[in-house]
N, C-alpha and C. Protein backbone atom coordinates (compact mmCIF):
# COMPACT_ATOMS: atom_id res chain seq x y z
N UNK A 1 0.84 -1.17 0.00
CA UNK A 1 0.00 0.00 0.00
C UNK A 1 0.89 1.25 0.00
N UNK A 2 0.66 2.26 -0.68
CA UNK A 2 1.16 2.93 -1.13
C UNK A 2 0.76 4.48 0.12
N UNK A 3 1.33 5.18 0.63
CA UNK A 3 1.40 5.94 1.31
C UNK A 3 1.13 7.44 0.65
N UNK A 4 -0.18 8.21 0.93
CA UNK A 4 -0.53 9.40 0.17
C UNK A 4 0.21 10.73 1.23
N UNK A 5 1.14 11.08 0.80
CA UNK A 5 2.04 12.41 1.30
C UNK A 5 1.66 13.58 0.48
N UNK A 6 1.31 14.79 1.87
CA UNK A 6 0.46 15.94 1.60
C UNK A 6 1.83 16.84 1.44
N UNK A 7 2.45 16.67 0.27
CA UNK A 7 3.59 17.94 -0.34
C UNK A 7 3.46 18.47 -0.98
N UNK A 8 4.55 19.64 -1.60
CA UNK A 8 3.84 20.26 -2.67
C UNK A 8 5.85 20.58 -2.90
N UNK A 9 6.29 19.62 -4.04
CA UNK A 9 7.80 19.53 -4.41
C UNK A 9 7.80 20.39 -5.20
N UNK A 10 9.32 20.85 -5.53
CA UNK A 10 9.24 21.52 -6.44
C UNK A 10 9.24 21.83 -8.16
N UNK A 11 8.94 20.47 -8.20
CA UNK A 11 8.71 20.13 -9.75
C UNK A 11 7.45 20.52 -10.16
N UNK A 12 6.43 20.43 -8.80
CA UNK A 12 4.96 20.60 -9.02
C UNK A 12 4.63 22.57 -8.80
N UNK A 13 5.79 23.51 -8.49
CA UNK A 13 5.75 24.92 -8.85
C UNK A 13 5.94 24.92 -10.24
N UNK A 14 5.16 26.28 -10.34
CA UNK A 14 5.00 26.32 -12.53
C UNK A 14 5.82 27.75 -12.48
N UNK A 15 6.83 27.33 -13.01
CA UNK A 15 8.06 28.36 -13.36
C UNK A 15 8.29 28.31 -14.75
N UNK A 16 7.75 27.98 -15.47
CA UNK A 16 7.92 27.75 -16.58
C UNK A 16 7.57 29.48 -17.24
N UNK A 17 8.66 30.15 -17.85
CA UNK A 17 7.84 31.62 -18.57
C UNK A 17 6.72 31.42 -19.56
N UNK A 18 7.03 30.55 -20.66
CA UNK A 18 6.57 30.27 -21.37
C UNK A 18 4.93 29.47 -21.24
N UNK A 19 4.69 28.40 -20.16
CA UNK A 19 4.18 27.91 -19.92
C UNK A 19 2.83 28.87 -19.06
N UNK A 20 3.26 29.71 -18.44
CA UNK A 20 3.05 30.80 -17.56
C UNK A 20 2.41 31.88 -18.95
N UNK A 21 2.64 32.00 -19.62
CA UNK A 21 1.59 32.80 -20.81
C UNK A 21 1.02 32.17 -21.41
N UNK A 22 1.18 30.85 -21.76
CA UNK A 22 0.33 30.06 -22.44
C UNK A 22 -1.25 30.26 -21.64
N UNK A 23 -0.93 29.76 -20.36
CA UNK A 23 -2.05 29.97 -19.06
C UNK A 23 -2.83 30.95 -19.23
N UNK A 24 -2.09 32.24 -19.33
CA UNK A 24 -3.66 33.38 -19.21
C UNK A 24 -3.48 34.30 -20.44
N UNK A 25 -2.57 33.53 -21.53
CA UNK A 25 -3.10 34.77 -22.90
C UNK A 25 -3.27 33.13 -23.91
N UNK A 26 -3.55 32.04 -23.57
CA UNK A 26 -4.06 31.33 -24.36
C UNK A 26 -5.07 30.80 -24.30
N UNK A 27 -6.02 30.26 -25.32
CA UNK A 27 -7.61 30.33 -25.17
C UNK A 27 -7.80 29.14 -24.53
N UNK A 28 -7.14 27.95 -24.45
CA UNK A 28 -7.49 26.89 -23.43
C UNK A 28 -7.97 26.78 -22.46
N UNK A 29 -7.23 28.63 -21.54
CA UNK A 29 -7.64 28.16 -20.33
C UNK A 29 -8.95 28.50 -19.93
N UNK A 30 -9.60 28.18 -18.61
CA UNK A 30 -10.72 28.41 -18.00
C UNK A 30 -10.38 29.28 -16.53
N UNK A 31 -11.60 29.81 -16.03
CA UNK A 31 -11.32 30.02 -14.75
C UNK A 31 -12.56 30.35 -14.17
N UNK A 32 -12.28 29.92 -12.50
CA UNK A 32 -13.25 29.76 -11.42
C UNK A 32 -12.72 30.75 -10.67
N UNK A 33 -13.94 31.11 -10.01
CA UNK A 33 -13.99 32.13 -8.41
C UNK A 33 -14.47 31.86 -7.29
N UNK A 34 -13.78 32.16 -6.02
CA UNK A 34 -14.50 31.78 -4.76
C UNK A 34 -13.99 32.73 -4.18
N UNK A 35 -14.44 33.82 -4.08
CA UNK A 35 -13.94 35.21 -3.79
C UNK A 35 -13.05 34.50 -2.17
N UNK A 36 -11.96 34.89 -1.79
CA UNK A 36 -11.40 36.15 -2.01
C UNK A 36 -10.57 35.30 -3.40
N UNK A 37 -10.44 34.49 -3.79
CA UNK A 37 -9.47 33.31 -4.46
C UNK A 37 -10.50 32.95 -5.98
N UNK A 38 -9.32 33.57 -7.19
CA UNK A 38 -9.73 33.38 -8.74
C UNK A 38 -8.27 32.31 -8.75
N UNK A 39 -8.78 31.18 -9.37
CA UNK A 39 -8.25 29.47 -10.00
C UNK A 39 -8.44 29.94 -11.71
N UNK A 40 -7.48 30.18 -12.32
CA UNK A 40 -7.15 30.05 -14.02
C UNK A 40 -6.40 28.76 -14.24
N UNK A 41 -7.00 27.78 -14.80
CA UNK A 41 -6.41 26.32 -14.97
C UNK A 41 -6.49 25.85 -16.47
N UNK A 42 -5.58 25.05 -16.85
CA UNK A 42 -5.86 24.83 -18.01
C UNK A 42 -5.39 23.35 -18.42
N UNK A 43 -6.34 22.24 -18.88
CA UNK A 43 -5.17 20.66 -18.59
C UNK A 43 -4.55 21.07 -20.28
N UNK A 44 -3.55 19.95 -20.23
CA UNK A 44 -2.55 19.79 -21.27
C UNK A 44 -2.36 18.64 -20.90
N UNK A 45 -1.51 18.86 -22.50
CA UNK A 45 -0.54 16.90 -22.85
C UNK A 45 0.27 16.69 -21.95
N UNK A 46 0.84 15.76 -20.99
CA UNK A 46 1.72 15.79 -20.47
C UNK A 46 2.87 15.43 -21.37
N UNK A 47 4.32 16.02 -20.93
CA UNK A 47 5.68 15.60 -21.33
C UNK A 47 6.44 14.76 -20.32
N UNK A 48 6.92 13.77 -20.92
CA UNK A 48 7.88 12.68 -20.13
C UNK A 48 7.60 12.66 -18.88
N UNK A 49 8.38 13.34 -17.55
CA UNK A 49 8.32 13.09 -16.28
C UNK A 49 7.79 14.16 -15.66
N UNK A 50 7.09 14.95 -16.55
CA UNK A 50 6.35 15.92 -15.83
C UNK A 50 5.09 15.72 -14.71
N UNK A 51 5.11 16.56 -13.46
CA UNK A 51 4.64 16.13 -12.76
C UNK A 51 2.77 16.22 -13.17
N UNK A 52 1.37 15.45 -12.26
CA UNK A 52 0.10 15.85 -12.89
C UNK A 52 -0.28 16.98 -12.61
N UNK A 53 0.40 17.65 -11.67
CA UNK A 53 -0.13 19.27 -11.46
C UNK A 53 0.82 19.99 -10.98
N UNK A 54 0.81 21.44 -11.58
CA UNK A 54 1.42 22.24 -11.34
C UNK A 54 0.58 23.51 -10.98
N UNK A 55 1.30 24.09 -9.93
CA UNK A 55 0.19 25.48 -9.35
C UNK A 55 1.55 26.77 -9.12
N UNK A 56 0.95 27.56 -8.88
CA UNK A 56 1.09 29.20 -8.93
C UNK A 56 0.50 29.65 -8.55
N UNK A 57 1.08 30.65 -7.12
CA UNK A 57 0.46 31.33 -6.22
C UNK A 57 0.44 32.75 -6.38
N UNK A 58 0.05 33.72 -6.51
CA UNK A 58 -0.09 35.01 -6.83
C UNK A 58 -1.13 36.18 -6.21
N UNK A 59 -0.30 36.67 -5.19
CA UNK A 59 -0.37 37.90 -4.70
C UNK A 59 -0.39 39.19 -4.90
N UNK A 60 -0.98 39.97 -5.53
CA UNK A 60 -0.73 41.67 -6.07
C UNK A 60 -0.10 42.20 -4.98
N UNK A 61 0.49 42.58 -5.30
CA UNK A 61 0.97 43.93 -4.59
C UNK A 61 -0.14 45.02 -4.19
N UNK A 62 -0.95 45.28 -4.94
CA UNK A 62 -2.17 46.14 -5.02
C UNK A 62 -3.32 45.90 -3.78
N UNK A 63 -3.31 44.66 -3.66
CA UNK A 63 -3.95 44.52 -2.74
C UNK A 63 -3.20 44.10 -1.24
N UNK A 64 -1.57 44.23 -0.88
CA UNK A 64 -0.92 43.83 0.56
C UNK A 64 0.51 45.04 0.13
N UNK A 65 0.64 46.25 0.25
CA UNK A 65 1.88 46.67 0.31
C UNK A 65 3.16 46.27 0.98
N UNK A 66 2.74 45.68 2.18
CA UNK A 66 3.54 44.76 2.83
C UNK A 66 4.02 43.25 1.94
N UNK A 67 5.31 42.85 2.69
CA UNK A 67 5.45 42.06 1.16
C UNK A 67 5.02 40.58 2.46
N UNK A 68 5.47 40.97 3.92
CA UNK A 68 4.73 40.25 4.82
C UNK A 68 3.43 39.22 4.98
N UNK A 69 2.53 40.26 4.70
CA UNK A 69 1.18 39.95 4.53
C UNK A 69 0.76 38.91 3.11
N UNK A 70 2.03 39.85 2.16
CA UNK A 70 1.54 38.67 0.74
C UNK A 70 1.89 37.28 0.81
N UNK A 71 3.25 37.63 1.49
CA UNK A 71 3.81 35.76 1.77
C UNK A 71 2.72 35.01 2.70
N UNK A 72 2.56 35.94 3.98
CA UNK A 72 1.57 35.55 4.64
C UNK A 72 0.45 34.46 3.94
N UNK A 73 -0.12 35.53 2.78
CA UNK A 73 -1.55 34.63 2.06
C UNK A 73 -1.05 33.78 1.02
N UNK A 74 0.16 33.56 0.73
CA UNK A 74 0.68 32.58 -0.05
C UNK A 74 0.88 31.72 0.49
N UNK A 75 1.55 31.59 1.73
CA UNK A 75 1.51 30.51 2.83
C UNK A 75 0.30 29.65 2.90
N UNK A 76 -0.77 30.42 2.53
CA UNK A 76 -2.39 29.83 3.51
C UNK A 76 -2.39 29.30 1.77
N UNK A 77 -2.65 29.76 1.09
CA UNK A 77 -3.10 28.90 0.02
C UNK A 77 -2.32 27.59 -0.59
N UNK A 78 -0.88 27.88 -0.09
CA UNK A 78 -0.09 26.85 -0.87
C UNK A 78 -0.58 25.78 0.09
N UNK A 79 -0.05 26.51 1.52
CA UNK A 79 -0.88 24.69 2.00
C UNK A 79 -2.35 24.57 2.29
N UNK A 80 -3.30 25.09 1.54
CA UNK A 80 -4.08 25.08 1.30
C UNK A 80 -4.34 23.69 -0.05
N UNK A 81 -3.81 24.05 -0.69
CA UNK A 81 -3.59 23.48 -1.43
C UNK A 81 -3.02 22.24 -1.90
N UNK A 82 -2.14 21.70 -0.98
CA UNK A 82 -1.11 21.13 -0.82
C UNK A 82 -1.86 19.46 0.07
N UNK A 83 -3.17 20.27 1.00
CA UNK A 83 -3.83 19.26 2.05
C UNK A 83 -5.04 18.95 0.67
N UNK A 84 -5.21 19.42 -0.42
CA UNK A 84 -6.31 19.14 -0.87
C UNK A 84 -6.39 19.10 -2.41
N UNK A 85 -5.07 18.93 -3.09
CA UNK A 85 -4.54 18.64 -4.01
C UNK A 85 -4.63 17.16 -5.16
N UNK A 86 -5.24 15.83 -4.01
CA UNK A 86 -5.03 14.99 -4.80
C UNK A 86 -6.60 14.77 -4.73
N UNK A 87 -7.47 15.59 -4.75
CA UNK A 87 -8.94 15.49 -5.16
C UNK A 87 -8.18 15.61 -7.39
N UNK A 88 -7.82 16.16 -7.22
CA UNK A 88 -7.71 16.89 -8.78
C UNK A 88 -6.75 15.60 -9.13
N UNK A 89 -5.90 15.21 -8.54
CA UNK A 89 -5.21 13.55 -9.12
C UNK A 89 -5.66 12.67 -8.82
N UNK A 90 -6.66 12.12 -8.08
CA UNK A 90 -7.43 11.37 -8.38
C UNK A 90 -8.55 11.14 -9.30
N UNK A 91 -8.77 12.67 -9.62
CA UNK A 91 -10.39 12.35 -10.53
C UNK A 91 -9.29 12.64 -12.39
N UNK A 92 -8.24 12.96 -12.16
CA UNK A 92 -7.43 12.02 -13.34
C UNK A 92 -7.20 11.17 -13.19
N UNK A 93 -6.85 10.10 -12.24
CA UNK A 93 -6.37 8.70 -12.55
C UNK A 93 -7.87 8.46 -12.52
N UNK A 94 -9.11 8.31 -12.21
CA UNK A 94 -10.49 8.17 -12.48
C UNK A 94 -10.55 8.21 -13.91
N UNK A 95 -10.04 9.39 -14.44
CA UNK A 95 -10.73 9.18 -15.53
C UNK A 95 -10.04 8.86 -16.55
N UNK A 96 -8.55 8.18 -16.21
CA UNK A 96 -7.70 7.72 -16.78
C UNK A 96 -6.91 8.36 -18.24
N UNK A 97 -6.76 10.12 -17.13
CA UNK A 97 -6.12 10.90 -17.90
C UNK A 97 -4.65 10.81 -17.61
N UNK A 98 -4.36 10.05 -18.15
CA UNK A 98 -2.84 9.65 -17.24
C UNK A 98 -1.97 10.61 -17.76
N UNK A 99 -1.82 10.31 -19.44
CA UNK A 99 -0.66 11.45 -20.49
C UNK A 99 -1.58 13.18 -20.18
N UNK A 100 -2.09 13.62 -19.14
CA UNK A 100 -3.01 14.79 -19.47
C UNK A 100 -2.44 15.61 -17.77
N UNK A 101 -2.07 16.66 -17.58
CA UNK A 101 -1.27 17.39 -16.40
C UNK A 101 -2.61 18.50 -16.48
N UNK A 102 -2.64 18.60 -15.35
CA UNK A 102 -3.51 20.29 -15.32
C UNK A 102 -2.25 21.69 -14.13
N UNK A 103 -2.58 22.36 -14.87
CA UNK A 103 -1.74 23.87 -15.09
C UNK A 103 -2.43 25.09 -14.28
N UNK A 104 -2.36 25.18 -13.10
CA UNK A 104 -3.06 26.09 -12.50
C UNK A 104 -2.65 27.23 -11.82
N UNK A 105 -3.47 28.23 -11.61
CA UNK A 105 -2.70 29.67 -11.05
C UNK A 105 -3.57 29.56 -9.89
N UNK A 106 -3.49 30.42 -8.64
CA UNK A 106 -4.56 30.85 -7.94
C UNK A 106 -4.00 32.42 -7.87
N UNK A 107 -5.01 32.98 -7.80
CA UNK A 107 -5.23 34.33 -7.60
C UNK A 107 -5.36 35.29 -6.83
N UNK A 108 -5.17 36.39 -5.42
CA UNK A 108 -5.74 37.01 -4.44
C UNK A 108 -6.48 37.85 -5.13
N UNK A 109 -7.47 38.14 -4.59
CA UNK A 109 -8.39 39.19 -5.11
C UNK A 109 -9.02 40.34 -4.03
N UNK A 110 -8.85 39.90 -2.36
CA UNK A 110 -9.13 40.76 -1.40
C UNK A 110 -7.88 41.46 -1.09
N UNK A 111 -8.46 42.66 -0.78
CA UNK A 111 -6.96 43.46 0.13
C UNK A 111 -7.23 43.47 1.66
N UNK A 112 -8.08 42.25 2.08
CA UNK A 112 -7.62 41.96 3.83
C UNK A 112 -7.05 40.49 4.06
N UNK A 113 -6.66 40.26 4.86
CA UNK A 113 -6.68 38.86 5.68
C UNK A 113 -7.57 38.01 5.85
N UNK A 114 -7.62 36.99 5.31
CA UNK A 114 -8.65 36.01 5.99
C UNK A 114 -7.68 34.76 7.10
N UNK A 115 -8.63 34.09 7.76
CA UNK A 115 -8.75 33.04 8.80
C UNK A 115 -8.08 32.07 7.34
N UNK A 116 -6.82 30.87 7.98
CA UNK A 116 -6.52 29.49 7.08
C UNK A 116 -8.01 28.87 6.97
N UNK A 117 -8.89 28.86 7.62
CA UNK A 117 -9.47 27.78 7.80
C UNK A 117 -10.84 28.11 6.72
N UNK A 118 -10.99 29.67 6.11
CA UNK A 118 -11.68 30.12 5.02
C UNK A 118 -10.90 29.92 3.97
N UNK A 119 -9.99 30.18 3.83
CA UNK A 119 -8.98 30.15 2.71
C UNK A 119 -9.04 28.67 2.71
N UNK A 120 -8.74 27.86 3.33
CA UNK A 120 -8.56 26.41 3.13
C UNK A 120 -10.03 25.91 2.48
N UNK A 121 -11.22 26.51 2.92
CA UNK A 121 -12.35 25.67 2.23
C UNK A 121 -12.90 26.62 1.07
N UNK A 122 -12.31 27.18 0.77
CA UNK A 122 -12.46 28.08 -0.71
C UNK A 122 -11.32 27.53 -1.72
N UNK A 123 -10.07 27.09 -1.40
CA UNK A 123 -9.40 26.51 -2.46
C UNK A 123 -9.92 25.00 -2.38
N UNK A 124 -10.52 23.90 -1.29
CA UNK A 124 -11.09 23.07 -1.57
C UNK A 124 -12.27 23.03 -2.94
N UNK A 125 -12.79 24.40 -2.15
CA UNK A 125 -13.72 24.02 -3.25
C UNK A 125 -13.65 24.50 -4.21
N UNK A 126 -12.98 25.06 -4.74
CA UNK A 126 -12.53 25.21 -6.06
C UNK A 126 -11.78 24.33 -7.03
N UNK A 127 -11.16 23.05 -6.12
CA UNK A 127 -10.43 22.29 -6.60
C UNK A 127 -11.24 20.79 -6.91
N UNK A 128 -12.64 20.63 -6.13
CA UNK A 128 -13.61 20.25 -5.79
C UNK A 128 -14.31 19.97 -7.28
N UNK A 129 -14.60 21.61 -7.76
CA UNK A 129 -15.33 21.86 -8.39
C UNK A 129 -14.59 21.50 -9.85
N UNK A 130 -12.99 21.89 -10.13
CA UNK A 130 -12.11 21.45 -11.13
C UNK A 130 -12.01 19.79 -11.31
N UNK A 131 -12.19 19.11 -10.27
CA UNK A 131 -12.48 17.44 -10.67
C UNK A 131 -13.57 17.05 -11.27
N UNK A 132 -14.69 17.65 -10.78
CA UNK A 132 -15.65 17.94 -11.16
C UNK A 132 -15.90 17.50 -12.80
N UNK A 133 -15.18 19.17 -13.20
CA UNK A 133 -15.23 19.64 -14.39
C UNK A 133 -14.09 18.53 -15.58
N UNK A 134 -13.24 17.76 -15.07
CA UNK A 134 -12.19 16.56 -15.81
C UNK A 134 -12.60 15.62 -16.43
């Protein structure tokens, strides 16, 4: 039996430049809202040992002048994310999208603070709702 570990490595950050415009100036992608948190995702072909998901966390400046506060809400979403991540790899191996990776951003969209424990069930369900949609 195989042991499910709640990480988030770094093969599965999307650093890719290229890959990173494909995302939000190419027509593939889609996107969901759960205020304070906008999800722009888009699946693709997978390549060789690429991992099934890759995410991107993104903070404006516009909304935290402090650079504190932004890491702060990057913190809450990555492991946000991180505890609730293999809803979205499982409903690919479900649907036996094996050669198929999904490409995702999340978004801040408030300029306050929220509680982990809102932030945590707003990227659930957004991620919820992206298996959903596979």
């Amino acid at each position: 039996m195989t042991e499910r570990t709640f990480t988030l490595p770094k093969e599965e950050r999307l650093k890719s430049r290229t890959l990173i415009d494909t995302l939000f100036d190419g027509g593939k992608s889609r996107a969901m809202t759960a205020f304070p948190l906008r999800m722009v995702y888009m699946v693709k072909d997978r390549i060789d040992l690429e991992p099934q998901t890759q995410v991107l966390v993104s903070v404006p400046k516009r909304c935290f002048k402090r650079a504190v506060k932004r890491n702060r809400v990057k913190r809450q979403v990555r492991d946000a994310y991180r505890h609730h991540k293999l809803t979205v790899v499982d409903a690919l191996k479900a649907h036996e999208h094996f050669d198929r990776t999904v490409v995702m951003a999340f978004i801040w969209l408030d300029d306050k603070l929220h509680p982990s424990a809102d932030v945590e069930a707003k990227v659930s369900g957004l991620l919820t709702r992206l298996s959903e949609k596979l």
